[in-house]
Every structure is written in structure tokens, then in C-alpha cells.
């Protein structure tokens, strides 16, 4: 696996998925109702395996609510009009309409799947008559079993995930930051149209950084896990470091946005940026002792203090954020 995948605990995720899907298969087959819809059971398991317990719980609740939405809206139409092309069309349209009324930004895929489910997988009662209630019951129970299994495995594996999740996520974020800084330095020194900077993947990096920050925050809000004072302190420190790394990427974006011409190799700002890249590359959050307060970017003479260009200001902020990171490293508890 790539280093990034390892830092995101992909190995543990694969192991968790294998055990959870196996449990889902065994339990799903054990119950009379859920054995009729093993697909919903197993998909319910896989769709709710999350890095944190809080996000897994929210995901499970949202999937159940979305499934009920799709089942009820389409089920009522099927009960009144039967199954034909217009029912399929109206059921899907009504499900999408109500979903967008609740949240105009998106339509849950589970609601769409359940709407189709209600027209294509109708269950029959003891007399052989199609039953909407039995179909809804099957869908909700099968999905619910999968969600419960996923929540149990998420909680159990969180004791393994959370041991090093702070430093692993920080190392992942640092790697993304270094990659972006290298691309920034290359762009600043490359001749050509300044519009080339629009192709740099800043939105993806910002999304990755925000995801890491939200995961750390979600873990810190979990009251069901026996966090020690030191572990809680480390999560707070990690959040501060992520903010510093995000600020560095923001300043890199500013450098690209304000570029007017290519920088020469001996440019002072460029040299400071390259020094920052070297410092971040050399250090590792997996080995906190590798961080050192190098004092980079300290102003030492009046000439430098008078140098107030926007580019230098961005570089200064980046170097200050690096010093903040090295200061926060000392706050990590053993």
C-alpha cells in the first residue's frame, strides 16, 4: 500500500471490514426475516464502517431515515396504484422531491435505492398477496441489522484506531502539505502564463485537511471511550497543529494567486520556502523527536524588518506557523 493509505489505517479498515461482513453474513442468515434480504444487511455493514464512532452513528441514523423515506413514499404509491412504469417514475420523483425539501444540497443514495427496492422486491403475505408493510419491514430490519453490526465493530476497533490516530493523521496531513508546497515552489519558478496556478490541486488538499480536523474533533467529543487526560491533551494539540498546517497551505495558495512573474533560484523568499519544505520533509509526527525549532524565518536585521511585500508576508506567516507546530510538539504527552 501507499504510505498515505497506511497512515489512514487502511490495514485495520480491511481487517474490520472482513470481520464485520462475516458477522453480518452469519447473523443475517440466522434470522428468518433478514435472510430474505442479505444484500441490505451486507451493504448496511459496509456503508457504515467509519474512522470514528460519532460519524458512524450519524451515518447509520441518516441511512435508516433515508431508507424509511424511500420506503414510505414509494410504498404508498405502490399500494394505491400498483407496480407499473408510472409508479416507478412517480415514486422516484416523490422521494427525490421530499429529500431535496429536507436538504436541498443532496439526495441520499439509500433513499433512491429503497424507492427502487419498493417496486422491484415486493414481499408477499401468507396468502400470496403483495404486502407493502412486509416489504418495508424487511428493508428496515435488514438495513438496521447491518448498521448495528457496523456500529459494534466501529466501537471495538476504535480502541486500536485511536491509539495512534492523532500522529498518523498529522503525518498524513503534513505529507499533503509538503506535496502542495513543492508544487507551489515549482509553479513560482516556472516561466509561463500565471493562469497555470489554477490547475494546482488546492481544493483537494483543503478538503483532506478539513477531513482530518473534523475526525480529530469528533473523536474528542466521544464520551463513551475512556480517554486519559494525556490522550485528550494530545487530541487538542493535534487539532492546533492541523490548523497550522492548513494556514501554511493557505499562504501557499496566496503565493500562487499573487504571482506576477517567475522567481529566480536565488530569490530570498523562494529560499525560505524551500527551507520550510526541507524542514517539514525531514520531520515526522511518527517520531516527534525529529522536530526541531530551527528558528527559520527569524528577523535579524532592520533591512529584513522593512521588507513588507505581500509575498514576504505570506512566507513569514508560513514560517511562524511552522514555529507554532514545533512549539505544540513539546505539548504532546508521552
Short mmCIF file of C-alpha atoms in Angstrom, two decimals:
data_model
loop_
_atom_site.label_atom_id
_atom_site.label_comp_id
_atom_site.label_asym_id
_atom_site.label_seq_id
_atom_site.Cartn_x
_atom_site.Cartn_y
_atom_site.Cartn_z
CA UNK A 1 0.00 0.00 0.00
CA UNK A 2 0.99 3.61 -0.44
CA UNK A 3 2.26 5.45 2.61
CA UNK A 4 -0.88 7.62 2.65
CA UNK A 5 -3.12 4.53 2.80
CA UNK A 6 -1.12 3.13 5.72
CA UNK A 7 -1.36 6.44 7.59
CA UNK A 8 -5.13 6.35 7.12
CA UNK A 9 -5.18 2.92 8.85
CA UNK A 10 -6.27 1.05 5.72
CA UNK A 11 -4.94 -2.25 7.04
CA UNK A 12 -7.11 -2.04 10.15
CA UNK A 13 -10.04 -0.97 7.99
CA UNK A 14 -9.68 -4.03 5.77
CA UNK A 15 -9.49 -6.33 8.80
CA UNK A 16 -12.50 -4.61 10.38
CA UNK A 17 -14.46 -4.89 7.13
CA UNK A 18 -13.69 -8.60 6.76
CA UNK A 19 -14.77 -9.42 10.32
CA UNK A 20 -17.84 -7.19 10.15
CA UNK A 21 -19.04 -8.52 6.79
CA UNK A 22 -18.52 -12.10 8.02
CA UNK A 23 -20.55 -11.38 11.15
CA UNK A 24 -23.22 -9.72 9.03
CA UNK A 25 -23.46 -12.79 6.83
CA UNK A 26 -23.77 -15.19 9.76
CA UNK A 27 -26.30 -13.12 11.71
CA UNK A 28 -28.27 -12.18 8.62
CA UNK A 29 -28.67 -15.83 7.69
CA UNK A 30 -29.61 -16.71 11.29
CA UNK A 31 -32.79 -14.61 11.36
CA UNK A 32 -35.88 -15.65 9.43
CA UNK A 33 -36.68 -12.16 8.15
CA UNK A 34 -33.25 -10.76 7.32
CA UNK A 35 -32.14 -13.88 5.44
CA UNK A 36 -34.60 -12.80 2.72
CA UNK A 37 -32.52 -9.67 2.01
CA UNK A 38 -28.85 -10.33 2.66
CA UNK A 39 -27.85 -7.57 0.24
CA UNK A 40 -29.30 -4.89 2.53
CA UNK A 41 -27.64 -6.48 5.56
CA UNK A 42 -24.19 -6.60 3.99
CA UNK A 43 -24.44 -3.16 2.38
CA UNK A 44 -25.63 -1.77 5.72
CA UNK A 45 -22.46 -3.16 7.29
CA UNK A 46 -20.06 -1.79 4.68
CA UNK A 47 -21.67 1.62 4.27
CA UNK A 48 -21.35 2.37 7.99
CA UNK A 49 -17.75 1.40 8.72
CA UNK A 50 -16.26 4.79 9.57
CA UNK A 51 -13.00 6.07 11.10
CA UNK A 52 -14.83 7.47 14.14
CA UNK A 53 -17.76 6.24 16.22
CA UNK A 54 -19.58 9.56 16.03
CA UNK A 55 -19.57 9.70 12.23
CA UNK A 56 -20.59 6.03 12.07
CA UNK A 57 -23.57 6.67 14.35
CA UNK A 58 -24.68 9.70 12.33
CA UNK A 59 -24.24 7.78 9.09
CA UNK A 60 -26.31 4.86 10.40
CA UNK A 61 -29.15 7.09 11.58
CA UNK A 62 -29.17 9.00 8.29
CA UNK A 63 -29.27 5.80 6.26
CA UNK A 64 -32.18 4.42 8.27
CA UNK A 65 -34.12 7.68 7.95
CA UNK A 66 -33.40 7.88 4.22
CA UNK A 67 -34.47 4.26 3.80
CA UNK A 68 -37.75 4.90 5.62
CA UNK A 69 -38.30 7.95 3.40
CA UNK A 70 -37.86 5.96 0.20
CA UNK A 71 -39.92 3.05 1.52
CA UNK A 72 -42.89 5.10 2.71
CA UNK A 73 -43.16 7.47 -0.27
CA UNK A 74 -42.91 4.76 -2.91
CA UNK A 75 -44.76 2.19 -0.82
CA UNK A 76 -47.86 4.39 -0.58
CA UNK A 77 -47.92 4.86 -4.34
CA UNK A 78 -47.49 1.15 -4.96
CA UNK A 79 -50.31 0.35 -2.53
CA UNK A 80 -52.64 2.79 -4.29
CA UNK A 81 -51.64 2.35 -7.94
CA UNK A 82 -49.83 -0.99 -8.19
CA UNK A 83 -46.49 -1.56 -9.91
CA UNK A 84 -46.03 -0.15 -13.39
CA UNK A 85 -43.87 2.37 -15.17
CA UNK A 86 -45.76 5.39 -13.80
CA UNK A 87 -45.46 4.15 -10.22
CA UNK A 88 -41.71 3.74 -10.65
CA UNK A 89 -41.47 7.25 -12.09
CA UNK A 90 -43.72 8.91 -9.52
CA UNK A 91 -42.14 7.04 -6.59
CA UNK A 92 -38.66 8.16 -7.59
CA UNK A 93 -39.78 11.73 -8.25
CA UNK A 94 -41.63 12.00 -4.92
CA UNK A 95 -38.70 10.52 -3.00
CA UNK A 96 -36.26 12.96 -4.60
CA UNK A 97 -38.64 15.90 -4.05
CA UNK A 98 -39.06 15.21 -0.33
CA UNK A 99 -35.32 14.56 0.11
CA UNK A 100 -34.49 17.90 -1.51
CA UNK A 101 -37.10 19.65 0.65
CA UNK A 102 -35.32 18.27 3.71
CA UNK A 103 -31.82 19.04 2.43
CA UNK A 104 -31.60 20.86 -0.89
CA UNK A 105 -27.88 20.05 -1.29
CA UNK A 106 -28.12 16.31 -1.92
CA UNK A 107 -30.29 13.22 -2.27
CA UNK A 108 -29.27 10.20 -0.13
CA UNK A 109 -28.37 7.24 -2.39
CA UNK A 110 -30.05 4.95 0.17
CA UNK A 111 -33.38 6.70 -0.40
CA UNK A 112 -33.04 6.19 -4.17
CA UNK A 113 -32.12 2.52 -3.70
CA UNK A 114 -35.08 1.94 -1.37
CA UNK A 115 -37.50 3.60 -3.78
CA UNK A 116 -36.41 1.14 -6.46
CA UNK A 117 -36.47 -1.68 -3.89
CA UNK A 118 -40.14 -1.00 -3.11
CA UNK A 119 -41.17 -1.60 -6.72
CA UNK A 120 -38.83 -4.46 -7.59
CA UNK A 121 -38.62 -6.56 -4.43
CA UNK A 122 -42.17 -6.62 -3.07
CA UNK A 123 -42.80 -9.32 -0.44
CA UNK A 124 -45.93 -11.45 -0.24
CA UNK A 125 -48.00 -12.35 2.82
CA UNK A 126 -49.08 -15.86 3.86
CA UNK A 127 -51.89 -15.81 1.28
CA UNK A 128 -49.54 -14.88 -1.52
CA UNK A 129 -50.75 -11.27 -1.78
CA UNK A 130 -48.20 -8.47 -2.28
CA UNK A 131 -47.58 -6.68 1.02
CA UNK A 132 -46.07 -3.22 1.26
CA UNK A 133 -45.78 -3.43 5.07
CA UNK A 134 -43.83 -6.68 4.89
CA UNK A 135 -41.55 -5.15 2.25
CA UNK A 136 -40.88 -2.08 4.39
CA UNK A 137 -40.29 -4.29 7.44
CA UNK A 138 -37.78 -6.43 5.56
CA UNK A 139 -35.86 -3.46 4.22
CA UNK A 140 -35.66 -1.62 7.57
CA UNK A 141 -34.78 -4.72 9.61
CA UNK A 142 -32.12 -5.93 7.17
CA UNK A 143 -30.51 -2.50 6.90
CA UNK A 144 -30.84 -1.94 10.64
CA UNK A 145 -29.05 -5.21 11.42
CA UNK A 146 -26.19 -4.18 9.15
CA UNK A 147 -25.97 -0.77 10.80
CA UNK A 148 -25.89 -2.27 14.30
CA UNK A 149 -23.12 -4.70 13.36
CA UNK A 150 -21.11 -1.86 11.85
CA UNK A 151 -21.51 0.26 14.99
CA UNK A 152 -20.34 -2.59 17.20
CA UNK A 153 -17.22 -3.18 15.11
CA UNK A 154 -16.53 0.54 14.83
CA UNK A 155 -16.58 0.83 18.60
CA UNK A 156 -14.47 -2.28 19.16
CA UNK A 157 -11.83 -1.29 16.63
CA UNK A 158 -11.73 2.30 17.87
CA UNK A 159 -9.57 1.08 20.77
CA UNK A 160 -6.95 0.14 18.15
CA UNK A 161 -7.58 3.06 15.78
CA UNK A 162 -7.42 5.77 18.41
CA UNK A 163 -4.10 4.77 19.94
CA UNK A 164 -2.05 6.49 17.22
CA UNK A 165 -4.69 8.20 15.13
CA UNK A 166 -3.53 11.72 16.10
CA UNK A 167 0.08 11.32 14.96
CA UNK A 168 -0.87 9.22 11.93
CA UNK A 169 -3.39 11.81 10.73
CA UNK A 170 -0.89 14.59 11.37
CA UNK A 171 1.77 12.78 9.36
CA UNK A 172 -0.74 12.28 6.53
CA UNK A 173 -1.70 15.97 6.60
CA UNK A 174 1.95 17.01 6.68
CA UNK A 175 2.63 14.87 3.61
CA UNK A 176 -0.22 16.55 1.74
CA UNK A 177 1.09 19.94 2.84
CA UNK A 178 4.64 19.18 1.68
CA UNK A 179 3.35 17.96 -1.68
CA UNK A 180 1.43 21.21 -2.13
CA UNK A 181 4.42 23.34 -1.12
CA UNK A 182 6.64 21.56 -3.64
CA UNK A 183 4.12 22.21 -6.39
CA UNK A 184 3.91 25.83 -5.26
CA UNK A 185 7.69 26.26 -5.41
CA UNK A 186 7.77 24.68 -8.87
CA UNK A 187 5.00 26.97 -10.07
CA UNK A 188 6.69 30.09 -8.66
CA UNK A 189 9.91 29.33 -10.56
CA UNK A 190 8.37 28.12 -13.83
CA UNK A 191 8.04 30.60 -16.68
CA UNK A 192 4.74 30.94 -18.44
CA UNK A 193 1.21 32.17 -18.00
CA UNK A 194 0.18 32.79 -14.37
CA UNK A 195 -3.12 31.01 -15.09
CA UNK A 196 -1.22 27.72 -14.68
CA UNK A 197 -1.68 28.15 -10.95
CA UNK A 198 -5.38 27.44 -11.36
CA UNK A 199 -4.52 23.80 -12.08
CA UNK A 200 -2.88 23.22 -8.69
CA UNK A 201 -4.99 20.90 -6.51
CA UNK A 202 -5.55 23.29 -3.58
CA UNK A 203 -9.26 22.37 -3.15
CA UNK A 204 -8.35 18.68 -2.71
CA UNK A 205 -5.70 19.49 -0.12
CA UNK A 206 -8.03 21.77 1.83
CA UNK A 207 -10.67 19.03 1.78
CA UNK A 208 -8.17 16.49 3.14
CA UNK A 209 -7.05 18.85 5.91
CA UNK A 210 -10.64 19.66 6.90
CA UNK A 211 -11.49 15.94 6.98
CA UNK A 212 -8.60 15.21 9.35
CA UNK A 213 -9.54 18.13 11.59
CA UNK A 214 -13.20 17.04 11.74
CA UNK A 215 -12.17 13.46 12.59
CA UNK A 216 -9.95 14.60 15.46
CA UNK A 217 -12.71 16.85 16.75
CA UNK A 218 -15.28 14.04 16.52
CA UNK A 219 -13.03 11.67 18.48
CA UNK A 220 -12.52 14.28 21.20
CA UNK A 221 -16.29 14.64 21.57
CA UNK A 222 -16.82 10.94 22.22
CA UNK A 223 -17.67 10.36 25.87
CA UNK A 224 -18.04 6.57 25.62
CA UNK A 225 -14.29 5.92 25.36
CA UNK A 226 -12.03 6.01 28.43
CA UNK A 227 -9.67 8.77 27.27
CA UNK A 228 -6.94 9.68 29.71
CA UNK A 229 -6.01 13.30 30.37
CA UNK A 230 -2.86 12.83 28.29
CA UNK A 231 -4.78 11.38 25.32
CA UNK A 232 -7.31 14.22 25.42
CA UNK A 233 -4.44 16.72 25.57
CA UNK A 234 -2.82 15.11 22.52
CA UNK A 235 -6.04 15.42 20.53
CA UNK A 236 -6.26 19.13 21.38
CA UNK A 237 -2.63 19.64 20.39
CA UNK A 238 -3.18 17.73 17.15
CA UNK A 239 -6.12 19.97 16.26
CA UNK A 240 -3.92 23.05 16.75
CA UNK A 241 -1.21 21.57 14.54
CA UNK A 242 -3.72 20.76 11.79
CA UNK A 243 -4.84 24.40 11.87
CA UNK A 244 -1.21 25.50 11.47
CA UNK A 245 -0.71 23.16 8.51
CA UNK A 246 -3.90 24.48 6.93
CA UNK A 247 -2.66 28.05 7.40
CA UNK A 248 0.59 27.13 5.63
CA UNK A 249 -1.36 25.75 2.67
CA UNK A 250 -3.49 28.90 2.63
CA UNK A 251 -0.35 31.02 2.39
CA UNK A 252 0.92 28.80 -0.43
CA UNK A 253 -2.32 29.48 -2.25
CA UNK A 254 -1.80 33.21 -1.68
CA UNK A 255 1.71 32.97 -3.15
CA UNK A 256 0.33 31.38 -6.31
CA UNK A 257 -2.58 33.79 -6.52
CA UNK A 258 -0.38 36.89 -6.28
CA UNK A 259 2.45 35.70 -8.52
CA UNK A 260 3.31 38.14 -11.30
CA UNK A 261 6.49 36.65 -12.73
CA UNK A 262 8.75 33.65 -12.23
CA UNK A 263 11.13 33.83 -9.26
CA UNK A 264 14.85 33.36 -9.77
CA UNK A 265 16.58 30.45 -7.97
CA UNK A 266 18.41 32.83 -5.61
CA UNK A 267 15.32 34.73 -4.52
CA UNK A 268 15.23 35.12 -0.72
CA UNK A 269 11.55 34.26 -0.39
CA UNK A 270 11.99 31.18 -2.53
CA UNK A 271 14.96 30.05 -0.46
CA UNK A 272 12.93 30.39 2.74
CA UNK A 273 10.08 28.41 1.19
CA UNK A 274 12.48 25.64 0.16
CA UNK A 275 13.97 25.62 3.66
CA UNK A 276 10.48 25.18 5.11
CA UNK A 277 9.84 22.27 2.74
CA UNK A 278 13.11 20.64 3.81
CA UNK A 279 12.25 21.05 7.50
CA UNK A 280 8.81 19.52 7.08
CA UNK A 281 10.12 16.67 4.94
CA UNK A 282 12.83 15.82 7.44
CA UNK A 283 10.47 15.82 10.42
CA UNK A 284 7.93 13.09 11.16
CA UNK A 285 4.97 13.09 13.52
CA UNK A 286 5.55 9.38 13.97
CA UNK A 287 8.86 10.32 15.61
CA UNK A 288 8.20 13.57 17.43
CA UNK A 289 11.85 13.97 18.41
CA UNK A 290 12.62 14.61 14.72
CA UNK A 291 11.01 18.03 15.02
CA UNK A 292 13.31 20.83 16.00
CA UNK A 293 12.80 24.53 16.45
CA UNK A 294 15.21 25.63 13.77
CA UNK A 295 14.48 29.30 14.19
CA UNK A 296 13.81 29.64 10.47
CA UNK A 297 12.34 32.91 9.40
CA UNK A 298 13.52 34.90 12.43
CA UNK A 299 14.10 38.54 11.50
CA UNK A 300 17.59 39.57 12.41
CA UNK A 301 18.24 43.00 10.86
CA UNK A 302 16.46 46.25 10.11
CA UNK A 303 16.60 45.70 6.36
CA UNK A 304 14.60 42.50 6.66
CA UNK A 305 12.15 44.12 9.08
CA UNK A 306 11.47 46.81 6.49
CA UNK A 307 10.75 44.23 3.77
CA UNK A 308 6.95 44.15 3.77
CA UNK A 309 5.82 42.78 0.40
CA UNK A 310 2.74 40.56 0.33
CA UNK A 311 4.86 37.64 -0.80
CA UNK A 312 7.21 38.05 2.15
CA UNK A 313 4.22 38.43 4.44
CA UNK A 314 2.85 35.07 3.26
CA UNK A 315 6.24 33.43 3.71
CA UNK A 316 6.53 34.93 7.20
CA UNK A 317 3.15 33.52 8.19
CA UNK A 318 4.16 30.07 6.91
CA UNK A 319 7.38 30.14 8.91
CA UNK A 320 5.56 31.37 12.00
CA UNK A 321 3.07 28.51 11.69
CA UNK A 322 5.97 26.07 11.47
CA UNK A 323 7.35 27.51 14.70
CA UNK A 324 3.88 27.09 16.22
CA UNK A 325 3.96 23.43 15.18
CA UNK A 326 7.35 22.84 16.80
CA UNK A 327 6.09 24.58 19.94
CA UNK A 328 2.97 22.38 20.03
CA UNK A 329 5.06 19.23 19.56
CA UNK A 330 6.52 19.85 23.01
CA UNK A 331 3.00 19.72 24.46
CA UNK A 332 2.42 16.12 23.36
CA UNK A 333 2.14 13.82 26.33
CA UNK A 334 4.02 10.54 26.34
#
